[in-house]
Coordinates of C-alpha atoms in Angstrom, one line a residue:
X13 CA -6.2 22.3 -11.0
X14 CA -9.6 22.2 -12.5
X15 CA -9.9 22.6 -16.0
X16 CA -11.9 25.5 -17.6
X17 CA -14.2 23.0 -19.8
X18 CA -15.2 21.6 -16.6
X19 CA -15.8 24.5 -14.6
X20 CA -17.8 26.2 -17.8
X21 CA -19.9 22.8 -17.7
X22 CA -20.7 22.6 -13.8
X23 CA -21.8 26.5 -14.0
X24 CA -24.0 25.2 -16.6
X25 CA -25.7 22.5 -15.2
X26 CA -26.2 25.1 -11.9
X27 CA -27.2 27.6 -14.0
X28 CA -30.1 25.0 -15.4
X29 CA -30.8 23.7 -12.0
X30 CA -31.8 27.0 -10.8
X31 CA -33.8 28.1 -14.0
X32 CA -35.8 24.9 -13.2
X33 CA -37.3 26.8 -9.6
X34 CA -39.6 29.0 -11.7
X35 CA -40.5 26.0 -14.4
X36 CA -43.6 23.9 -14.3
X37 CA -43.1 20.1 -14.4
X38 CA -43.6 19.5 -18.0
X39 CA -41.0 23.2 -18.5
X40 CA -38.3 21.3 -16.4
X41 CA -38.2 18.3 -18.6
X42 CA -35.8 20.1 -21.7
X43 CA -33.9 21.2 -19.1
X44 CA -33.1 17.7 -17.4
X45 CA -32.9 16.4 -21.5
X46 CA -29.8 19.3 -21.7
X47 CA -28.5 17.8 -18.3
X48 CA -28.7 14.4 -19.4
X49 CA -26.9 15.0 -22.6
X50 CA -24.1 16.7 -20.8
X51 CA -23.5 13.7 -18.8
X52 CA -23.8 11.7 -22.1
X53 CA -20.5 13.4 -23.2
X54 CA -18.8 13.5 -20.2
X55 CA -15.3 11.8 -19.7
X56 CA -14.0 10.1 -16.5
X57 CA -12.6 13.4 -14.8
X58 CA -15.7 15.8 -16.2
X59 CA -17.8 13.3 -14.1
X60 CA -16.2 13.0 -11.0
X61 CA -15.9 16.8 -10.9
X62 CA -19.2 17.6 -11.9
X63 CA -21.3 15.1 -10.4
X64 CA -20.1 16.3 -6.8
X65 CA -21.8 16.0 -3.1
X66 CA -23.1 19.8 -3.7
X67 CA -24.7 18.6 -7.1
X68 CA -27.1 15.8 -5.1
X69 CA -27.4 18.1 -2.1
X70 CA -28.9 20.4 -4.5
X71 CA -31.3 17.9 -5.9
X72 CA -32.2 16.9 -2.5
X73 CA -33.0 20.5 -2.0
X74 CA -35.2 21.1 -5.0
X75 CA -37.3 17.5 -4.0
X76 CA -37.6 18.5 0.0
X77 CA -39.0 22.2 -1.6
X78 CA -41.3 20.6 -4.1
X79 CA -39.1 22.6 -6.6
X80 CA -38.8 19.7 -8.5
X81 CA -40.9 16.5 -8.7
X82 CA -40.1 12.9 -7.9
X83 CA -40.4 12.2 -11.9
X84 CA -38.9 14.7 -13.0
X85 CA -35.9 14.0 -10.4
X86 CA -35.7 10.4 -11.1
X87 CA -35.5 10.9 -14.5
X88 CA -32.8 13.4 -14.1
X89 CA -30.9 11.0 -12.1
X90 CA -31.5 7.8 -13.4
X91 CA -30.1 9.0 -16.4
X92 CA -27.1 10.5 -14.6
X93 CA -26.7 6.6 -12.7
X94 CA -27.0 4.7 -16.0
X95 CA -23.8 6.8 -17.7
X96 CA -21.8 6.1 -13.9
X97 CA -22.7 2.4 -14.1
X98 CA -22.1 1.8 -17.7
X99 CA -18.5 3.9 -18.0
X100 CA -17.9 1.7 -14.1
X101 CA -16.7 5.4 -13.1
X102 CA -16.3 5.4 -9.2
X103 CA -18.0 8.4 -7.7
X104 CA -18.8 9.0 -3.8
X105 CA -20.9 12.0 -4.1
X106 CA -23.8 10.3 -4.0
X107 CA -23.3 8.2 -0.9
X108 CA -22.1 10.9 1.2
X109 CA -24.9 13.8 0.2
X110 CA -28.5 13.4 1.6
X111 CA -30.1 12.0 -1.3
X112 CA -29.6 7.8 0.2
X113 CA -31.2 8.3 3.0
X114 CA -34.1 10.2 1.2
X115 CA -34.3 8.0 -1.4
X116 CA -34.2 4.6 0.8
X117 CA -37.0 6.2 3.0
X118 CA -39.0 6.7 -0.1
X119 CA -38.8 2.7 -1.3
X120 CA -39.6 1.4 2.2
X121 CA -42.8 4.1 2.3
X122 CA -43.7 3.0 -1.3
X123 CA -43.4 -0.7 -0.1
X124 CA -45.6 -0.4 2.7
X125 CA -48.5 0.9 0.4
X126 CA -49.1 -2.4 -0.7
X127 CA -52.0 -2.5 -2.8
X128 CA -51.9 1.2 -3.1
X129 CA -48.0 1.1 -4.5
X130 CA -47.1 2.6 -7.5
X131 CA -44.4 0.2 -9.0
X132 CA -43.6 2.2 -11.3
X133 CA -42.0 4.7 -8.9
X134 CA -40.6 2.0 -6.6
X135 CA -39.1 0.3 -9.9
X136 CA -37.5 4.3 -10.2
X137 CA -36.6 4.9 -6.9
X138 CA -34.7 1.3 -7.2
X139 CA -33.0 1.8 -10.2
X140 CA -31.5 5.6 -9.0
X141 CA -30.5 3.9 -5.4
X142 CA -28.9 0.9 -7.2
X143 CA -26.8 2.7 -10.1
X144 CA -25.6 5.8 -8.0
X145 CA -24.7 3.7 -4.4
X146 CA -21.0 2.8 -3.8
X147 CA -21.9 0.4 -1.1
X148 CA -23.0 -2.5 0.5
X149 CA -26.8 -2.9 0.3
X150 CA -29.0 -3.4 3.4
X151 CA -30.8 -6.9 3.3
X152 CA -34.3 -4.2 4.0
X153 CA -33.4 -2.8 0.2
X154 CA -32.4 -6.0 -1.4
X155 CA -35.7 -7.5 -0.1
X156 CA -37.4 -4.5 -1.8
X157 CA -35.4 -3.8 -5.0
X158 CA -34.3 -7.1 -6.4
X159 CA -37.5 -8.8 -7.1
X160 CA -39.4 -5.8 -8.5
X161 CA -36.1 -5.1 -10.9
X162 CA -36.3 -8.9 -11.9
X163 CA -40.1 -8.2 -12.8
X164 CA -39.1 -5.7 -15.1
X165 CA -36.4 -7.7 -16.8
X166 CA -38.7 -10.6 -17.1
X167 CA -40.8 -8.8 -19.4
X168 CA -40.5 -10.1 -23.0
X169 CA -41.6 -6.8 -24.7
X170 CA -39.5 -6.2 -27.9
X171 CA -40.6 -2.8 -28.2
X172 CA -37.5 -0.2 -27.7
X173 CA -38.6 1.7 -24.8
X174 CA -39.4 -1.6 -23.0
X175 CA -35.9 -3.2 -24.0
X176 CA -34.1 0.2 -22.5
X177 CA -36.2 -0.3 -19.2
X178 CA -35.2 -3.7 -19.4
X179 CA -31.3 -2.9 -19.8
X180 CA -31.3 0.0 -17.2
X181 CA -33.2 -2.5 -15.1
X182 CA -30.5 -5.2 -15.2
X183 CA -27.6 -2.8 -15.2
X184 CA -28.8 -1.7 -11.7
X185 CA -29.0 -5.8 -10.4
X186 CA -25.6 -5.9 -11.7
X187 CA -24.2 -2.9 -9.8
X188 CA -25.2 -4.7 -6.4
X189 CA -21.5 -5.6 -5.4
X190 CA -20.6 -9.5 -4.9
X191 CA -19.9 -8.7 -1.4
X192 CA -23.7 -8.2 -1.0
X193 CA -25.8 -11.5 0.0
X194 CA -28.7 -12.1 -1.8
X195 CA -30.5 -15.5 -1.1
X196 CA -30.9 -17.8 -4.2
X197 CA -34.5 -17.6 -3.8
X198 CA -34.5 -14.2 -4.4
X199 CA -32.9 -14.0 -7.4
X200 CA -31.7 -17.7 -9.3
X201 CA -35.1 -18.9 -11.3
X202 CA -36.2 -15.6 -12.6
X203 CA -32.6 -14.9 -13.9
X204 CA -31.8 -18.3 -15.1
X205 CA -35.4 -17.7 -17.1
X206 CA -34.6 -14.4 -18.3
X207 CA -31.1 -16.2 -20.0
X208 CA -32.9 -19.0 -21.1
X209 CA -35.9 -16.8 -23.0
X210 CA -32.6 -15.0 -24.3
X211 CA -30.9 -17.8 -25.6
X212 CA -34.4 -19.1 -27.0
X213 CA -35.0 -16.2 -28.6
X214 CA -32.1 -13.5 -28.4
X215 CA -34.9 -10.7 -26.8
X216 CA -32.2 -8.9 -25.1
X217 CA -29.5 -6.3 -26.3
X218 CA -25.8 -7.0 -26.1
X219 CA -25.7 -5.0 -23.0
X220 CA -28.5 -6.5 -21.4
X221 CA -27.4 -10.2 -21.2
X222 CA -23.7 -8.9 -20.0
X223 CA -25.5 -7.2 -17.2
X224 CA -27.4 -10.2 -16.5
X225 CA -24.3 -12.1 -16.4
X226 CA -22.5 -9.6 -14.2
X227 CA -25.4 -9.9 -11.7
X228 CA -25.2 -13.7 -11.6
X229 CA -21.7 -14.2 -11.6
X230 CA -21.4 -11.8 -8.9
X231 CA -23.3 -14.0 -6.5
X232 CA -20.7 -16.8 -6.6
X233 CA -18.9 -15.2 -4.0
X234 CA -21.3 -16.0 -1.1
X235 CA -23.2 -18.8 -3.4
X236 CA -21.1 -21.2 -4.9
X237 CA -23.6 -24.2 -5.6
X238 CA -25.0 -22.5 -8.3
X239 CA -22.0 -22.5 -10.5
X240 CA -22.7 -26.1 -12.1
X241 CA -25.8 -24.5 -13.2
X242 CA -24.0 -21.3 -14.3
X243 CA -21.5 -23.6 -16.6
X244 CA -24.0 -26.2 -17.9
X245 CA -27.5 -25.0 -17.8
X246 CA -26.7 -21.3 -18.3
X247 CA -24.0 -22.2 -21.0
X248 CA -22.1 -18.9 -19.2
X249 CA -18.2 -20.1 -20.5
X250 CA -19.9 -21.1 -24.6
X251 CA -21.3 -17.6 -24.5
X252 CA -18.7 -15.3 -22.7
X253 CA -16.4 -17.0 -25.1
X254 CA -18.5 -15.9 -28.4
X255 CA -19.3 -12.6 -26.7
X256 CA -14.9 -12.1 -26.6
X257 CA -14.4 -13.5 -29.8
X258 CA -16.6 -11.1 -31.5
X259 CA -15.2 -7.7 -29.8
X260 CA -11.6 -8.7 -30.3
X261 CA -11.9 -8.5 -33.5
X262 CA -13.1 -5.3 -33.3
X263 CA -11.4 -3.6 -30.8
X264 CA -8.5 -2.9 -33.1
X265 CA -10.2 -0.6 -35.6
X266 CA -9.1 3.0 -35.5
X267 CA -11.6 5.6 -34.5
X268 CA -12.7 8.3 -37.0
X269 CA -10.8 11.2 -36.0
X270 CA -13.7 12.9 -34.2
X271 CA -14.4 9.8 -31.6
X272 CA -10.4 9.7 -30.4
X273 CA -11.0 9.9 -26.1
X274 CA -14.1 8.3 -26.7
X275 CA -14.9 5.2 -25.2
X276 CA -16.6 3.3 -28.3
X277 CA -19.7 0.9 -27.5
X278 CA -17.2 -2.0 -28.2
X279 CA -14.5 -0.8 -25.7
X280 CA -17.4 -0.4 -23.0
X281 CA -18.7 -3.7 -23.6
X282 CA -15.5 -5.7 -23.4
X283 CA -14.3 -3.7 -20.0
X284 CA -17.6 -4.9 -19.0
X285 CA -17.1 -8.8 -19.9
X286 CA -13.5 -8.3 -17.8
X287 CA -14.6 -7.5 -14.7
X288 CA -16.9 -10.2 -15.2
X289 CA -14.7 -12.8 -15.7
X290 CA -12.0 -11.3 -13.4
X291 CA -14.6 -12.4 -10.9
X292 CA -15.1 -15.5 -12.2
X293 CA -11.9 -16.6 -12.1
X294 CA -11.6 -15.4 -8.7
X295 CA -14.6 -17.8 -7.3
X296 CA -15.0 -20.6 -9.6
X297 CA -13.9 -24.0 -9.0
X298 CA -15.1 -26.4 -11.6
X299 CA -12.6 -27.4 -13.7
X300 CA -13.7 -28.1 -17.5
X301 CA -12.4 -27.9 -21.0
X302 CA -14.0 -24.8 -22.1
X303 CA -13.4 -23.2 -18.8
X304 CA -9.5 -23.4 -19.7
X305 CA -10.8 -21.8 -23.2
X306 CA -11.5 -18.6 -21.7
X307 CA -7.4 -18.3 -21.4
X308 CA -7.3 -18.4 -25.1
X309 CA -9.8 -16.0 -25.7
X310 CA -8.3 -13.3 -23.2
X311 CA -4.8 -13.5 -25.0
X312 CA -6.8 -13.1 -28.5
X313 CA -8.0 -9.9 -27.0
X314 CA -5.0 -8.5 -24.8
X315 CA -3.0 -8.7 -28.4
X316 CA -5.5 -6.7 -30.5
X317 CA -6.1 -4.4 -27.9
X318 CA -1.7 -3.8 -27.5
X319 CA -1.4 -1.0 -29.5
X320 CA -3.7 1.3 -28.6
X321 CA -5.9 0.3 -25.8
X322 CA -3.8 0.1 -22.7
X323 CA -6.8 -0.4 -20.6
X324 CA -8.2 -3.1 -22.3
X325 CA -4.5 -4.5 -22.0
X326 CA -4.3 -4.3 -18.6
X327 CA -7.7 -5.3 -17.4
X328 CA -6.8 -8.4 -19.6
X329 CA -3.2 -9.1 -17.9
X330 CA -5.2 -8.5 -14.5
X331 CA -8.0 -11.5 -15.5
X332 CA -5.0 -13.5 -16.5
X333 CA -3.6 -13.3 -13.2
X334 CA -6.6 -14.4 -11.7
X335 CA -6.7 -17.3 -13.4
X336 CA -3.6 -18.0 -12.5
X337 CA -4.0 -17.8 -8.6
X338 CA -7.0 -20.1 -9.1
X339 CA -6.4 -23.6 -8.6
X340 CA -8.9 -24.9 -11.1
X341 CA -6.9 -24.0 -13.6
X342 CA -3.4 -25.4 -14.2
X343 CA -0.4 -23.8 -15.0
X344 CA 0.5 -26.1 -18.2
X345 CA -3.3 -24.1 -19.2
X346 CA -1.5 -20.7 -18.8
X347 CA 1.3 -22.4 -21.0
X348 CA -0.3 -24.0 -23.4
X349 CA -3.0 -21.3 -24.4
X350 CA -0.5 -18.6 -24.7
X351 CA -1.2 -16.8 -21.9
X352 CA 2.8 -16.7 -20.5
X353 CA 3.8 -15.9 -24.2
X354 CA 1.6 -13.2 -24.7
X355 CA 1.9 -11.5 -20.7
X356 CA 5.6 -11.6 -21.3
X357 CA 5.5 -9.2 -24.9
X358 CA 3.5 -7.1 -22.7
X359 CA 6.1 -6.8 -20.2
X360 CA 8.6 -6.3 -22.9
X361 CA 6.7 -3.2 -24.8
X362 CA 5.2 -1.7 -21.6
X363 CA 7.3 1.3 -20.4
X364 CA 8.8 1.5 -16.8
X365 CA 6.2 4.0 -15.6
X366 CA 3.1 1.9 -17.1
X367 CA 1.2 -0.1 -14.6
X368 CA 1.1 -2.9 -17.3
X369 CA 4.6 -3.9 -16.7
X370 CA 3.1 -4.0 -12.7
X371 CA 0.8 -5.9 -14.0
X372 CA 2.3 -8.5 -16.0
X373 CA 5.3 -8.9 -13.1
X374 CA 2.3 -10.0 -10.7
X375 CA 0.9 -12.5 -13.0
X376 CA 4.4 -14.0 -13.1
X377 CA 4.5 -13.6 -8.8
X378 CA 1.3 -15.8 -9.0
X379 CA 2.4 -18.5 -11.7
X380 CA 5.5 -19.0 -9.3
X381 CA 3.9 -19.0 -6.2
X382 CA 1.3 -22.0 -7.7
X383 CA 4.9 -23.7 -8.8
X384 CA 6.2 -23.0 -5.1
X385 CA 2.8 -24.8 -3.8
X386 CA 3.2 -27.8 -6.0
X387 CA 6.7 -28.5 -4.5
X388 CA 5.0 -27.9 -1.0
X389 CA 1.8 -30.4 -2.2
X390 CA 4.7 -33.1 -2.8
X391 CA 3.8 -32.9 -6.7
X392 CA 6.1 -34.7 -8.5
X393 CA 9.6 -33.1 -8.6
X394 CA 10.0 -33.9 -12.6
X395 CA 7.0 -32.3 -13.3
X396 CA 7.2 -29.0 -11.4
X397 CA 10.9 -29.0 -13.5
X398 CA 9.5 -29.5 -16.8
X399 CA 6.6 -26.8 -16.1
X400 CA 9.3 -24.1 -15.1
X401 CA 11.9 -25.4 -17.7
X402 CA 8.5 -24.6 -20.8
X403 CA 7.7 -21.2 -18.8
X404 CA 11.7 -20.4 -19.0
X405 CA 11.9 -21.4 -22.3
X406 CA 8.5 -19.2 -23.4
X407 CA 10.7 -16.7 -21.9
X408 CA 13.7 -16.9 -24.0
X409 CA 11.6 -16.9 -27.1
X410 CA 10.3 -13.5 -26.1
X411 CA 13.2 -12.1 -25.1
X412 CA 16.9 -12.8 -24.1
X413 CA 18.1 -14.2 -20.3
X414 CA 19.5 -10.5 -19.9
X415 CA 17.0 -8.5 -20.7
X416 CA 14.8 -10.5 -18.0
X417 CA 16.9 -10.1 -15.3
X418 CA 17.2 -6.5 -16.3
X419 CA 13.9 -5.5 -14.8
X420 CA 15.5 -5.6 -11.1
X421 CA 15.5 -1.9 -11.4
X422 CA 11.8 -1.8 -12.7
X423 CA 10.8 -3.9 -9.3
X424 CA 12.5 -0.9 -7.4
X425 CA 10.3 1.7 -9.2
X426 CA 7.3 -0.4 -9.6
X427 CA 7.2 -0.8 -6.1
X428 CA 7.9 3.0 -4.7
X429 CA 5.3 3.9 -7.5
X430 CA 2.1 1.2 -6.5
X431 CA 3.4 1.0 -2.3
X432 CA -0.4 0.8 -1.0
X433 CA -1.3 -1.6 -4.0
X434 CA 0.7 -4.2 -3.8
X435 CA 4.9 -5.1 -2.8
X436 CA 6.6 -6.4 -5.2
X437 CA 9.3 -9.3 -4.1
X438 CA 12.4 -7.7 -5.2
X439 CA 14.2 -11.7 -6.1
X440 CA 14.2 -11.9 -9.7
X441 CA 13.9 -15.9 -9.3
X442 CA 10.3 -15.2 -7.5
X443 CA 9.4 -14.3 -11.0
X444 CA 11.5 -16.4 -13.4
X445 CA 12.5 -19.5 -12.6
X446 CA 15.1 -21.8 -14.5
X447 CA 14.2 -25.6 -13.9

């Protein structure tokens, strides 16, 4: 069942939707301000409710009527995009109302102006495609959309309004999924120059560069030649790594009373930097020193964010698990930069209905399953012991032989609980083994 505060809310923005009929242009724009800010304070559920298929239909409406102009409609949901993108709240309304095909009409039309294009309202229409889709992109848009965005972001403006149309620009680059193919020449020099100017001269806000990075690193899944570039040139693991080391410091800090439910700036930023590196992880295959550094810096953040950030916990357990499924980075890593130490007090405080415990018994499925594939690569026998006898050992540190092979009845839950996620193996040995 709905609740009242977000039915009162939808009637609202409705109610200022329909005012806007009888409004000029330049009357409509406190309206779309009071819309804006409504979306500003909107949580997770408020926005998936409110933003709704009849919402965009009924922007669609008001364009196709001239009851609305392009500007003031793009402003209106540019705006709405940028708060989706930023909180990464998943939302379908847009896709399956009839404002897509609309709007990717409009950028193919404003293309095929050539000189008589206004970029400015391609740039727009761009941006408000890119931050509300939850889809793969057609190589037709990406053509269109990705070099224009890159224009903007290559500006070197530090005025405020151009540094906000830098960041929305980036944020919508980064929202094109990695399983979209983008050609390097398309994309590579301008964003390696727009890091480089950065690092040169830190021109870009905090968001801005992560965006950047999201962008880039989400390329690695079709394009994996540019990750020597990414590691060396880019200096990608230095500065993810300062990035982390920063907000886990902060992530602890209480809220004041009236910003409790709130995601703080911080707590967006470092899901953010998560994903990111989940990615990473999951498609990288050099193998250096401050690569395996990363490890250190998730377990610095997954304990300041136990107590009260259980999101931030488990998106951290989640990375962790990618690294361990990746090759390029050995177990004796996981071991020796706390990572097994710090997953297995998670699994110990998290309750049996929190998806942490999940979690944490799937990093340990991984770590045993890369043990299993050693014995099958013919790695030596005494090594493969002495890496399960440390992990066993981690274990007893944290918590008593008993209390481990406890959880059997956790693996029964887990499992009924997360059935179209992922199936648990129900041998306690699959997850810890003695040497």
């Amino acid at each position: 069942m709905f609740k009242r505060k977000e039915v009162i809310i939808n009637e609202k923005i409705f109610g200022l939707l329909s005012d806007m009929e009888c409004c000029s242009a330049s009357e409509q724009k406190p309206k779309i301000k009071e819309i804006n800010d409504s979306f500003y304070k909107m949580d997770r559920n408020e926005f998936d409710f409110i933003f709704s298929t009849e919402m965009c239909n009924e922007i669609n409406k008001m364009i196709e009527e001239k009851k609305m102009n392009l500007e003031n409609a793009l402003l209106l949901l540019k705006h709405i995009g940028y708060i989706k993108e930023l909180h990464k709240f998943q939302s379908g309304s847009f896709k399956f109302s009839l404002l897509p095909e609309r709007i990717e009409k409009m950028i193919c039309e404003e293309f095929q102006k050539k000189d008589g294009m206004n970029k400015k309202i391609l740039v727009d229409l761009s941006e408000c495609y890119l931050l509300l889709i939850e889809d793969f992109i057609t190589n037709d848009l990406i053509v269109i959309c990705v070099p224009y965005l890159l224009k903007v972001a290559l500006k070197n403006e530090e005025n405020e309004e151009a540094q906000k149309e830098l960041e929305i620009a980036l944020l919508a680059l980064s929202n094109i999924g990695q399983f979209t193919k983008i050609p390097n020449e398309r994309y590579f020099n301008e964003i390696k120059e727009i890091m480089q100017y950065h690092q040169e001269h830190l021109n870009l806000t905090r968001f801005a560069i992560q965006f950047a990075w999201e962008f880039l690193i989400n390329r690695l899944f079709f394009d994996g030649s540019e990750e020597e570039a990414i590691a060396s040139e880019l200096n990608f693991v230095e500065g993810a790594r300062r990035e982390l080391e920063v907000l886990s410091k902060c992530v602890y800090l209480k809220k004041k009373k009236e910003e409790r439910g709130k995601e703080t700036k911080v707590e967006i930023l470092l899901m953010i930097w998560l994903k990111t590196l989940e990615i990473y992880f999951r498609y990288c295959r050099l193998r250096n020193e401050e690569f395996v550094g990363f490890i250190d810096s998730l377990v610095k953040v997954l304990r300041a964010a136990r107590e009260n950030k259980r999101e931030i916990s488990y998106r951290c357990i989640y990375t962790l698990r990618e690294a361990a499924k990746n090759e390029s980075v050995r177990i004796d890593d996981l071991l020796r930069e706390g990572a097994v130490e710090a997953v297995l007090e998670e699994f110990h405080q998290a309750t049996l209905n929190d998806k942490n415990a999940f979690e944490s018994l799937r990093f340990f499925d991984s770590v045993s399953r890369r043990l299993k594939k050693y014995a099958d690569d013919e790695m030596e026998e005494e090594e493969r012991k002495e890496l399960k006898r440390k992990i066993f050992e981690k274990m007893e540190e944290v918590g008593p032989e008993d209390n481990i092979m406890s959880c059997y009845e956790r693996l029964n839950f887990l499992n009924r609980k997360y059935l179209n996620i992922y199936r648990l193996p129900l041998n306690i040995s699959d997850y810890f083994v003695n040497a």
